[in-house]
Coordinates of C-alpha atoms in Angstrom, one line a residue:
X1 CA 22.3 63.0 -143.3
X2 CA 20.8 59.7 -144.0
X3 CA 17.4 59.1 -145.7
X4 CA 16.0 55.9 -145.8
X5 CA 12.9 54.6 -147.8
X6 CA 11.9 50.8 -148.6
X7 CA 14.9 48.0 -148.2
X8 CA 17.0 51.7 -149.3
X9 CA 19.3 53.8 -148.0
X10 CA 21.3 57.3 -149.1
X11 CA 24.3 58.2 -146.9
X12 CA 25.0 61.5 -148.2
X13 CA 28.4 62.3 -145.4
X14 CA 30.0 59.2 -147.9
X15 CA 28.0 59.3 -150.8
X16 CA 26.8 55.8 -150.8
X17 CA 23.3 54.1 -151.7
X18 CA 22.8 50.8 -150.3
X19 CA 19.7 48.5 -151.1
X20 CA 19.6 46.4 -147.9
X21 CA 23.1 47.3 -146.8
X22 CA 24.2 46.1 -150.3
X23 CA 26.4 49.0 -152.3
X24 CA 24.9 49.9 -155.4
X25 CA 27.3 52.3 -158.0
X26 CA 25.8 55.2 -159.2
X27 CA 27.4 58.1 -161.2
X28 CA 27.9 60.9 -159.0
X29 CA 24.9 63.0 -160.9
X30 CA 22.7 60.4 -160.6
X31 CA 23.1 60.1 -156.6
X32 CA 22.8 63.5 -156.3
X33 CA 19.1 63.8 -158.2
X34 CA 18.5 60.3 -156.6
X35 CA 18.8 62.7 -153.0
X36 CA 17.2 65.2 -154.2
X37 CA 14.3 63.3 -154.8
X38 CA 14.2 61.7 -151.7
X39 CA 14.5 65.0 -149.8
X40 CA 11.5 66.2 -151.6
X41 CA 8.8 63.6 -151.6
X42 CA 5.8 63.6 -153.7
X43 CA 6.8 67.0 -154.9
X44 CA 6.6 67.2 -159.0
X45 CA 9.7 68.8 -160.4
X46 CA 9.9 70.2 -163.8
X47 CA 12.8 69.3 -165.9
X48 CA 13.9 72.9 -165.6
X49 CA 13.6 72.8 -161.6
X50 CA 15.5 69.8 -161.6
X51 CA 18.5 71.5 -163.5
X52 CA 18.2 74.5 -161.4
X53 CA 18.6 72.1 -158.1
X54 CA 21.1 69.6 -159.5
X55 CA 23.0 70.7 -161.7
X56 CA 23.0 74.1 -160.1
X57 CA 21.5 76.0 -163.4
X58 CA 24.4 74.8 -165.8
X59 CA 23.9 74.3 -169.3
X60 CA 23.2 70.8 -169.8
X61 CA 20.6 68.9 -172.5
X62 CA 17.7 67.2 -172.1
X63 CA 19.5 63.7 -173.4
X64 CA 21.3 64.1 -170.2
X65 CA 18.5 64.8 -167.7
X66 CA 16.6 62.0 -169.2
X67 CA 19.6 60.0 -168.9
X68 CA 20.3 60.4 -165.6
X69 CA 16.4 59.7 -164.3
X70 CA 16.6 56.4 -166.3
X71 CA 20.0 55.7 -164.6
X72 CA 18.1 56.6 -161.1
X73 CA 15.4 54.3 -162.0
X74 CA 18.2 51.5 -163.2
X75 CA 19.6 52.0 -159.1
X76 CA 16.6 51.9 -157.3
X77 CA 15.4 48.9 -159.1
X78 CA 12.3 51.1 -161.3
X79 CA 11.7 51.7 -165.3
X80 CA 10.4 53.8 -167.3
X81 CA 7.3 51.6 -167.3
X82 CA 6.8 50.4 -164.0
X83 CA 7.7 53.6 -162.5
X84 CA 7.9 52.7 -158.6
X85 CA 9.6 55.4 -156.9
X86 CA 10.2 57.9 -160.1
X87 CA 7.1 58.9 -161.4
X88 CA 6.8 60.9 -164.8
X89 CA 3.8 63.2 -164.3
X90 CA 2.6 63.5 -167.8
X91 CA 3.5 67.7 -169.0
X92 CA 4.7 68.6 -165.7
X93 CA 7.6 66.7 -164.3
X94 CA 8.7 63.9 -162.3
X95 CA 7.7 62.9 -158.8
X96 CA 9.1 60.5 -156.1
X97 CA 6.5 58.7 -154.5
X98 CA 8.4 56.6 -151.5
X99 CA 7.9 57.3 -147.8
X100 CA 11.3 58.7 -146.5
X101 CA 12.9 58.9 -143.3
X102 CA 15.5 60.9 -142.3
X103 CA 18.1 61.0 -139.9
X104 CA 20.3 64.4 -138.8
X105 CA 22.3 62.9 -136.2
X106 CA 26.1 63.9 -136.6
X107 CA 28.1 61.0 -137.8
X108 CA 30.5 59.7 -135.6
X109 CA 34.1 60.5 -135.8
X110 CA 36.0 59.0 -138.8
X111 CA 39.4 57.6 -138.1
X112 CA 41.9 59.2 -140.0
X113 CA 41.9 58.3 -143.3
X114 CA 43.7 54.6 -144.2
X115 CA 46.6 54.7 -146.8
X116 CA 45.2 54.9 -150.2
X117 CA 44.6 52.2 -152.2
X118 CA 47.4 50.5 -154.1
X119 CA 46.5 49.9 -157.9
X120 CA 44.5 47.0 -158.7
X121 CA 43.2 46.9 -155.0
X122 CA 39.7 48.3 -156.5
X123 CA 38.1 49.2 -159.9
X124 CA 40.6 52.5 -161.4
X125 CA 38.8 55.8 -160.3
X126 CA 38.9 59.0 -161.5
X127 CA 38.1 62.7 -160.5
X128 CA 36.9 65.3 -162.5
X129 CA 37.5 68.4 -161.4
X130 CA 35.4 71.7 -162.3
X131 CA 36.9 73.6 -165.0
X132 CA 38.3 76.7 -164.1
X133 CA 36.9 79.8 -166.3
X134 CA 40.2 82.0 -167.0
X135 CA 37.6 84.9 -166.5
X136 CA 34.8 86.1 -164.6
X137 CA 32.2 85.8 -167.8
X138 CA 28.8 84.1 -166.1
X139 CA 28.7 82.4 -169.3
X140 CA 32.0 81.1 -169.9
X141 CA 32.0 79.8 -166.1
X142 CA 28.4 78.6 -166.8
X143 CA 30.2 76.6 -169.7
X144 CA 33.1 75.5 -168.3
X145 CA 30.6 73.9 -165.7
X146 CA 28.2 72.4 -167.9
X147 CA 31.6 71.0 -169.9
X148 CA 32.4 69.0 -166.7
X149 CA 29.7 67.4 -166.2
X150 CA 28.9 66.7 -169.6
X151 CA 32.2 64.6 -169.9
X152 CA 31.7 62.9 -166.3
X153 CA 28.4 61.7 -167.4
X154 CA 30.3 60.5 -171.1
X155 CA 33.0 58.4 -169.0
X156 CA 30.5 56.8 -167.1
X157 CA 29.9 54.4 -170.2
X158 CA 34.2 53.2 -169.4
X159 CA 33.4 49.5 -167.6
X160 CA 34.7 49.5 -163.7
X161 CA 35.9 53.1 -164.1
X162 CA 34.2 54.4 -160.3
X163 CA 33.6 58.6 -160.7
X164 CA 34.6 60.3 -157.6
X165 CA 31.9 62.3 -156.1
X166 CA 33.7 65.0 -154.3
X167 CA 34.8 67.4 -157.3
X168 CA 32.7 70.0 -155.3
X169 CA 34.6 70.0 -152.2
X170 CA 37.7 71.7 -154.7
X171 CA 34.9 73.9 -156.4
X172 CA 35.8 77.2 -154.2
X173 CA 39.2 76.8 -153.7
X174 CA 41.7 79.7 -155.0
X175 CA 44.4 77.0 -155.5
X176 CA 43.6 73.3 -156.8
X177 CA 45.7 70.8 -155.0
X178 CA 48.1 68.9 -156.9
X179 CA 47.1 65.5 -158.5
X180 CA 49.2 63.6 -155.5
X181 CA 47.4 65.1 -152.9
X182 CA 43.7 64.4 -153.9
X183 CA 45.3 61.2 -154.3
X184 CA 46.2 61.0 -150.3
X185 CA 43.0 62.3 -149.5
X186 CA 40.5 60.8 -151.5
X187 CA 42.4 57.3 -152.9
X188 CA 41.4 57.9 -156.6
X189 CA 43.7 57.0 -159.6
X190 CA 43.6 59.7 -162.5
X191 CA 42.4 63.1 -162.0
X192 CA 40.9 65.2 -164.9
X193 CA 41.4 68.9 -164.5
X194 CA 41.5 71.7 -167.2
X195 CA 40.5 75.6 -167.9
X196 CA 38.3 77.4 -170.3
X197 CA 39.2 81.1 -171.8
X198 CA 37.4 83.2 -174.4
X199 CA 39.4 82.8 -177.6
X200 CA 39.0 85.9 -180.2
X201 CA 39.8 85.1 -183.7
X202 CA 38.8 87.4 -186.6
X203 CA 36.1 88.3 -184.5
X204 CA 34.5 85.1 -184.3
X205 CA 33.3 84.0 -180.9
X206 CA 35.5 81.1 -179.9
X207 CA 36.6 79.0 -176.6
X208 CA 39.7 77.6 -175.9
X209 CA 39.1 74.5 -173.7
X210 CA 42.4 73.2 -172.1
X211 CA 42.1 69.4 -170.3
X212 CA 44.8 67.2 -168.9
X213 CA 44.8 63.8 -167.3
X214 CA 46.9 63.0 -164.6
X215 CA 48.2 59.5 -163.1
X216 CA 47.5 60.8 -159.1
X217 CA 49.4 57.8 -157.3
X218 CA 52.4 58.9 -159.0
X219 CA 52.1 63.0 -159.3
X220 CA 52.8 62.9 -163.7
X221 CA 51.0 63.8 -166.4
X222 CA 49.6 61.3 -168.9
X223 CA 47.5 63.6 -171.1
X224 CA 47.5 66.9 -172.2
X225 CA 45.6 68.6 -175.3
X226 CA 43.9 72.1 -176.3
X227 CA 40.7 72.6 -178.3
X228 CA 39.1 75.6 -180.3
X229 CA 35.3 75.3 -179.8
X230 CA 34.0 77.6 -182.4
X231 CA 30.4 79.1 -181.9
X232 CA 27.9 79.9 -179.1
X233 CA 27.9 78.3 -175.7
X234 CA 25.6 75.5 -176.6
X235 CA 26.8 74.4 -180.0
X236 CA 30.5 75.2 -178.7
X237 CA 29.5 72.2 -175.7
X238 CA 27.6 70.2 -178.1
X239 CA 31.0 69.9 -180.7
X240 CA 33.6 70.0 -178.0
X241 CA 32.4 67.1 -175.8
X242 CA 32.6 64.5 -178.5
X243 CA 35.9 65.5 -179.1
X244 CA 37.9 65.9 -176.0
X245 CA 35.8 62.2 -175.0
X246 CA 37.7 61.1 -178.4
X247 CA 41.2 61.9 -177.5
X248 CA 40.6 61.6 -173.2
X249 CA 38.9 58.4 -173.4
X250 CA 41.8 56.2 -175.6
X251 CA 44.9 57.7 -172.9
X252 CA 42.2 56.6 -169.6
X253 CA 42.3 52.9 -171.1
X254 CA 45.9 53.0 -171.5
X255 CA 46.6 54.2 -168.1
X256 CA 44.4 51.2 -166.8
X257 CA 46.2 48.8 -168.8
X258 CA 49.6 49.7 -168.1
X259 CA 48.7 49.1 -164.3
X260 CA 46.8 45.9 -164.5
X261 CA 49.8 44.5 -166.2
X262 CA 51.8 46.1 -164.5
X263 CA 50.3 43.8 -161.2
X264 CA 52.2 40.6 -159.7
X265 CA 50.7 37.7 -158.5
X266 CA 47.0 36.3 -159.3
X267 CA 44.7 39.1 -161.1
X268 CA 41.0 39.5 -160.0
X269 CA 38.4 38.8 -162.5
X270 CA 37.5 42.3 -162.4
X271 CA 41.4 43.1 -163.5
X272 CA 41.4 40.5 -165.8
X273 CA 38.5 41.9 -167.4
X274 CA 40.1 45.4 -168.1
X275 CA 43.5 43.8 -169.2
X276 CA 40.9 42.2 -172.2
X277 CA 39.5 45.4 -172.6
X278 CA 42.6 47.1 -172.7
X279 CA 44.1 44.6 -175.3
X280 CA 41.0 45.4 -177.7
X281 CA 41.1 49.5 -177.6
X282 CA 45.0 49.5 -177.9
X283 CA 45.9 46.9 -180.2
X284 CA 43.1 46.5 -182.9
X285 CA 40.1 43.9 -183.8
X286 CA 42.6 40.8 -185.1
X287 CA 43.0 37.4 -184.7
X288 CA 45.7 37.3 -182.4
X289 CA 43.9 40.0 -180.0
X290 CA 40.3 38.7 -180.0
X291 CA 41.9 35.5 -179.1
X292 CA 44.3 36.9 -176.1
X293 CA 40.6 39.3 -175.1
X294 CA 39.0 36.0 -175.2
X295 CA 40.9 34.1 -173.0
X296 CA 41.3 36.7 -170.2
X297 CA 37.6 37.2 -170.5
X298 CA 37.0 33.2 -170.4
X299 CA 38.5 33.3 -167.0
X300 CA 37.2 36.9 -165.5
X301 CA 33.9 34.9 -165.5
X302 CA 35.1 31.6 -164.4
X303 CA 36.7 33.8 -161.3
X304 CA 33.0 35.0 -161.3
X305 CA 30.0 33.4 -162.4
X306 CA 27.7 36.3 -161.5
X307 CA 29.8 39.2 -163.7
X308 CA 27.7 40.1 -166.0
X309 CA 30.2 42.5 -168.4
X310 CA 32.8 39.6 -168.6
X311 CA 30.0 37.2 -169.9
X312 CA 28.6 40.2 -172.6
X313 CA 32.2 41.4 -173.5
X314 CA 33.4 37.3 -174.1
X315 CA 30.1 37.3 -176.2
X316 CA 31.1 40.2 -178.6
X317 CA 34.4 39.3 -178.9
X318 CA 33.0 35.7 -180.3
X319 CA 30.6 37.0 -182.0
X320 CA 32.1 38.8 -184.1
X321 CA 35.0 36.4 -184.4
X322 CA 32.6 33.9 -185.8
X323 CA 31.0 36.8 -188.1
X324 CA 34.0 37.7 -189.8
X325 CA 35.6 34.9 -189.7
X326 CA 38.3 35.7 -187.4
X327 CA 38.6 32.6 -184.8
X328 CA 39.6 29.3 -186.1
X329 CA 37.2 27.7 -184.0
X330 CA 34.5 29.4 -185.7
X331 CA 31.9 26.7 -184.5
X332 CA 32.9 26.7 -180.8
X333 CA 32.9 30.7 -181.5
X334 CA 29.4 30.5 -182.2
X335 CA 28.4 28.2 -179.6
X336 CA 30.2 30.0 -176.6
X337 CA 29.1 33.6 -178.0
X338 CA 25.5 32.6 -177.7
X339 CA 25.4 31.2 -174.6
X340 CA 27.2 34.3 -173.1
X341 CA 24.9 36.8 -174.5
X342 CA 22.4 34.5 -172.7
X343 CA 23.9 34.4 -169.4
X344 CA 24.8 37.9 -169.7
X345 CA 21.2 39.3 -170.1
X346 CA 19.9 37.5 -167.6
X347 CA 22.5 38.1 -165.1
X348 CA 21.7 41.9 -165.6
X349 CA 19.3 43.5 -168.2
X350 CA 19.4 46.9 -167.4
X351 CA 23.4 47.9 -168.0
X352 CA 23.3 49.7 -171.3
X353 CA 27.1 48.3 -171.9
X354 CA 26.1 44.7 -171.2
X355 CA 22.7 45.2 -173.5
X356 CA 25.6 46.9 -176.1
X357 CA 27.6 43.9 -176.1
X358 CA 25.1 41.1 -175.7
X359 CA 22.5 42.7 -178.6
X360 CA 25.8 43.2 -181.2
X361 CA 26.7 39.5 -180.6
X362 CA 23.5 38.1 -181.3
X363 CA 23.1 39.9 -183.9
X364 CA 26.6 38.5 -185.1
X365 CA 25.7 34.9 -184.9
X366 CA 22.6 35.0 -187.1
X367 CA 20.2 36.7 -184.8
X368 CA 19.3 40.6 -186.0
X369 CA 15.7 40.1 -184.7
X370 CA 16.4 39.2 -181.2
X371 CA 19.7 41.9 -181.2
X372 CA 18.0 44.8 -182.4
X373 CA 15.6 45.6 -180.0
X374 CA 18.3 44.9 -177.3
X375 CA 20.2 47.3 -179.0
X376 CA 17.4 49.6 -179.0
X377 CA 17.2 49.4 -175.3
X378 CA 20.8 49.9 -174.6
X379 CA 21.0 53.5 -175.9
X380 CA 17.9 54.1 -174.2
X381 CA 19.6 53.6 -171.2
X382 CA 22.7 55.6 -172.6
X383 CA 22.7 57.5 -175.2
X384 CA 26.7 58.1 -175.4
X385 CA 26.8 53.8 -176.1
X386 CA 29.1 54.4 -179.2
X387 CA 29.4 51.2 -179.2
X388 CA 25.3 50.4 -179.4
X389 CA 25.3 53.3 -182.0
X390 CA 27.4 51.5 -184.5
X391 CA 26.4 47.4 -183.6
X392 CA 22.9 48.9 -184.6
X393 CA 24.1 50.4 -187.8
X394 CA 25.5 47.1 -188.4
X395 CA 22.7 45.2 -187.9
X396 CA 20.8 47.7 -190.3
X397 CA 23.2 47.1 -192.8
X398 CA 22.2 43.3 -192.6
X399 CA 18.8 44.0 -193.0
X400 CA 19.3 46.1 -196.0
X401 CA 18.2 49.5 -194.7
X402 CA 21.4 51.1 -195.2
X403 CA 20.1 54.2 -195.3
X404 CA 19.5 53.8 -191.4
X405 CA 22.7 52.2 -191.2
X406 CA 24.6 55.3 -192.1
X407 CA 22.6 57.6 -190.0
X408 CA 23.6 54.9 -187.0
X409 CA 27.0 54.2 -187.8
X410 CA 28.1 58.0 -188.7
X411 CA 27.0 58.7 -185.1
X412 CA 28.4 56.1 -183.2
X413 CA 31.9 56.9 -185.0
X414 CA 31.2 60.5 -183.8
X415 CA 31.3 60.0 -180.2
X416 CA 33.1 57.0 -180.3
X417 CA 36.8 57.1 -178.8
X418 CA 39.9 57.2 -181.5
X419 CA 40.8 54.0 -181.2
X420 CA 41.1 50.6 -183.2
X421 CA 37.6 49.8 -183.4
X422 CA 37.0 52.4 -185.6
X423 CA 38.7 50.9 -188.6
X424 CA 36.3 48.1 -188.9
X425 CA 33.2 50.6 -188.2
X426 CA 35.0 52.9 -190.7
X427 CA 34.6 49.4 -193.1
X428 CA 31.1 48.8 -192.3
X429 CA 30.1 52.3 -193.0
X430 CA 31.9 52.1 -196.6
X431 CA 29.7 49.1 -197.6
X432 CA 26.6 51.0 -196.2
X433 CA 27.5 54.0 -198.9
X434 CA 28.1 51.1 -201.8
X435 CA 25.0 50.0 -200.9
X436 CA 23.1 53.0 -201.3
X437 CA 25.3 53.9 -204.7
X438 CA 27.5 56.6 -203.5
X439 CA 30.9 55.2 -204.2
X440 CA 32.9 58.8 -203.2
X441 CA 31.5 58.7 -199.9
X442 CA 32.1 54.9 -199.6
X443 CA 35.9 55.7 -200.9
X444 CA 36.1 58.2 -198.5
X445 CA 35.2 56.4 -195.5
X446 CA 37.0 53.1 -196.7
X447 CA 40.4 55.1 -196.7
X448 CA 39.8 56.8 -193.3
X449 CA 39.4 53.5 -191.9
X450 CA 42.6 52.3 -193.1
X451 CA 44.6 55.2 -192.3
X452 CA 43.1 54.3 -188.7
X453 CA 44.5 51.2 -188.1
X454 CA 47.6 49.7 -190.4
X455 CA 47.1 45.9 -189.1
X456 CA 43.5 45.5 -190.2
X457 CA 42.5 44.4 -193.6
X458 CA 38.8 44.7 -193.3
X459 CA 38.7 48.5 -194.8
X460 CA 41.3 47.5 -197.3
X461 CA 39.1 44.5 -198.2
X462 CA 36.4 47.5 -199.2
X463 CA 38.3 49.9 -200.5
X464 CA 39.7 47.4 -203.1
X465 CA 36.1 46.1 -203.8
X466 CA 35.2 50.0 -204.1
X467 CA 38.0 50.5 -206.8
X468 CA 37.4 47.4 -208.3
X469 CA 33.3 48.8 -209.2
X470 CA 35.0 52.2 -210.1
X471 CA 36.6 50.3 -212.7
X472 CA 40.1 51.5 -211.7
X473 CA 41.3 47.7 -211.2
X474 CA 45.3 48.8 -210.3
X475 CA 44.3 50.5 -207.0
X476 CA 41.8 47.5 -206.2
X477 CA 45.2 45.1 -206.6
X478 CA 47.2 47.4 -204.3
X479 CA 44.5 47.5 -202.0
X480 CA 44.2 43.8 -202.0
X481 CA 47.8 43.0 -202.0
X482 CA 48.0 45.3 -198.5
X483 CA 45.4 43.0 -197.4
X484 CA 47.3 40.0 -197.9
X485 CA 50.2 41.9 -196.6
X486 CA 48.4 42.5 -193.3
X487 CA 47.0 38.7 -193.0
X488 CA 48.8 36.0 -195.6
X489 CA 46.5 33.8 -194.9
X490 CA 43.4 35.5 -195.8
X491 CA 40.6 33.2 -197.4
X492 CA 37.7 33.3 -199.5
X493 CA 35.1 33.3 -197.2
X494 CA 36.9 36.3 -195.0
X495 CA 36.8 38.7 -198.3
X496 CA 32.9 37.4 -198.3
X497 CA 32.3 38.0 -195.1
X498 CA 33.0 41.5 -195.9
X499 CA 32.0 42.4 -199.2
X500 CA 29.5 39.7 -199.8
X501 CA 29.9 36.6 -202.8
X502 CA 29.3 38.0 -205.6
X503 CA 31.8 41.0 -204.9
X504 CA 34.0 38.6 -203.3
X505 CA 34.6 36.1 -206.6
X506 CA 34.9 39.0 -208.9
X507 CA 37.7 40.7 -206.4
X508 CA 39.3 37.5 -205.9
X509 CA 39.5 36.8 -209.6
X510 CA 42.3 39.8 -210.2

């Protein structure tokens, strides 16, 4: 079936939507409510309908629903305030108001399907595959359902990863194919499959929620781990998601950069880009990989002016170089951040990651008033930007509410990935507790962000400044001294940058 409205057009044999013949990407969810809109013109639909008909009556929350229309409205060009096709009908529902044509004729005949793509040939893509309930329960196979989709839409905030629609064609089988063959038939990367069992212990109601990710091309496992959920259905999805996301997340970006690098010849700028990326969530915030992130970035948007990420994520990575002082250009660092974050916005304004980035670098070069409400905007768009979460904590921090900056950073750390970034979040969130006077939570978090990542002095910076106001001056000097360990050449205006002046000189001066 094809349905066609405006310069529009929904190929639902292929799952594609094209805006005058141009693909646009959408998250398989979002295409799906974005059809069944379109095959139900002008009718309102309660939020509750719309769950029944998409998501087939599985437990999902109203974040995600809300989500998804504003990612609908993102694709067909609409907003929340403009409201072209997508209309919110004020305590009833939404409606779509477009004219739609539709077409029934059969396809014509496919040829048979062309060797699969090798890697790099494409952005990585990954299928999730339902969950399979190890009982017939309706509600643990209404969970392991909801579970599903709840991750997909997570991992749509990974940059260039492509979600393959077609998870329901293996829905019914008895037997799931192996990882190699969805590979032969479909072309996608890494698959994501797992299973779901009620989990009795003491009589407490629990869920045992077993996921592994799988390289497809090849046949092997990457990734395998088991999680106890405890409680009901709904707080059981509401905890577990978060923390599968926090383990899956860190092995998908490995996967991706082992087989960018692993490429000969000339990279793309799109593979370029997610060898940066990769470089930053494997090997920590330092010097030596903000500069390597920077310079594969740099040339990801020479390659192509019009790439919106590569501009945003170069910004970030120079904007905070120049914040904390970690780019020995710092000038140039400012300069080139700025007019990233610029190019980046206008080059797209509605991608929650390239808001994420853009917003946290302004904010790093001296402007929290023009970042904030960027930021603001990019977790409207998407709620799971962990990244967003924290840069606006951050920015709070700055501005001296750091009651909000907790609140803000706490989350973002949350549903944030286990990887390197966390240490300095981990460090940022410290000073908002100092701030606020409550040195055993700003301890606390200061050493969890050091056990985190061994090769970054920023938490080690705090926790010495923390022991240093609890007046326990020998654990501030070991702190310090693993600082110096970490980066010899550490200055003044680094430890500043971090603590602030006046913290700084007194530090400094054991």
């Amino acid at each position: 079936m094809t349905l066609r409205f405006d310069e529009f057009e929904l190929d639902t044999a292929h799952y594609e939507l094209r805006r005058r013949g141009e693909l646009r990407r959408v998250e398989p969810m979002v295409f799906d409510l974005i059809v069944h809109f379109a095959q139900h013109p002008d009718r309102v639909f309660s939020r509750d309908e719309l769950i029944d008909a998409v998501w087939a009556g599985r437990i999902v929350s109203d974040a995600t629903v809300a989500s998804c229309i504003k990612q609908a409205r993102r694709a067909l060009g609409d907003s929340g305030d403009t409201q072209i096709y997508i209309r919110t009908v004020r305590g009833r529902g939404f409606r779509f108001t477009a004219r739609v044509t539709q077409t029934d004729a059969a396809a014509p005949e496919q040829p048979a399907p062309a060797a699969a793509p090798t890697h790099g040939d494409a952005d990585p893509a990954l299928l999730v595959l339902p969950l399979r309930a190890l009982a017939d329960a309706p509600e643990l196979v209404r969970f392991a359902e909801a579970l599903a989709g709840e991750l997909s839409s997570v991992l749509t905030r990974v940059p260039l990863l492509r979600l393959s629609a077609q998870s329901g064609h293996y829905l019914e089988r008895p037997v799931a194919p192996t990882s190699r063959e969805i590979h032969e038939a479909l072309g996608v990367d890494y698959v994501l499959e797992g299973s779901v069992q009620a989990w009795p212990d003491a009589g407490a109601a629990r869920l045992r929620v077993t996921v592994h990710l799988a390289d497809a091309r090849a046949g092997f496992r990457l990734w395998a781990e088991t999680f106890t959920l405890d409680g009901p259905v709904s707080e059981a999805l509401e905890a577990g998601v978060p923390r599968i996301i926090a383990k899956l997340e860190p092995q998908l970006h490995r996967a991706i950069y082992r087989t960018v690098r692993s490429l000969d010849g000339e990279r793309s700028a799109r593979q370029l880009y997610l060898e940066a990326s990769g470089i930053l969530a494997l090997q920590g915030w330092h010097h030596e990989s903000f500069s390597a992130a920077a310079d594969l970035l740099r040339r990801s948007w020479r390659l192509e002016p019009e790439f919106a990420l590569a501009a945003a994520h170069l910004s970030l990575v120079r904007g905070l170089g120049h914040r904390f002082d970690l780019m020995n250009d710092r000038e140039q660092a400012w300069a080139e951040a700025l007019e990233a974050a610029e190019c980046a916005l206008q080059l797209d304004s509605m991608d929650s990651i390239v808001l994420g980035y853009a917003g946290c670098a302004l904010a790093d070069i001296g402007y929290p008033e023009r970042g904030m409400p960027i930021l603001r905007k990019a977790l409207e768009l998407n709620p799971a930007n962990a990244q967003a979460w924290a840069a606006l904590g951050s920015v709070y921090l700055a501005g001296n509410r750091p009651g909000d900056a907790v609140v803000h950073l706490r989350h973002g750390i949350r549903i944030s990935p286990l990887d390197s970034r966390l240490s300095i979040w981990g460090a940022v969130l410290a000073m908002s507790h100092l701030v606020l006077g409550d040195h055993a939570a700003a301890r606390e978090q200061a050493e969890l962000a050091c056990q985190r990542d061994d090769r970054c002095y920023m938490p080690r910076i705090v926790l010495a400044a923390i022991h240093r106001l609890d007046g326990r001056h020998d654990l501030a000097r070991q702190a310090l001294d693993d600082a110096y360990r970490i980066k010899p050449d550490l200055t003044a205006e680094q430890v500043a940058a971090l603590v602030g002046q006046k913290h700084a000189t007194r530090l400094l001066a054991l």
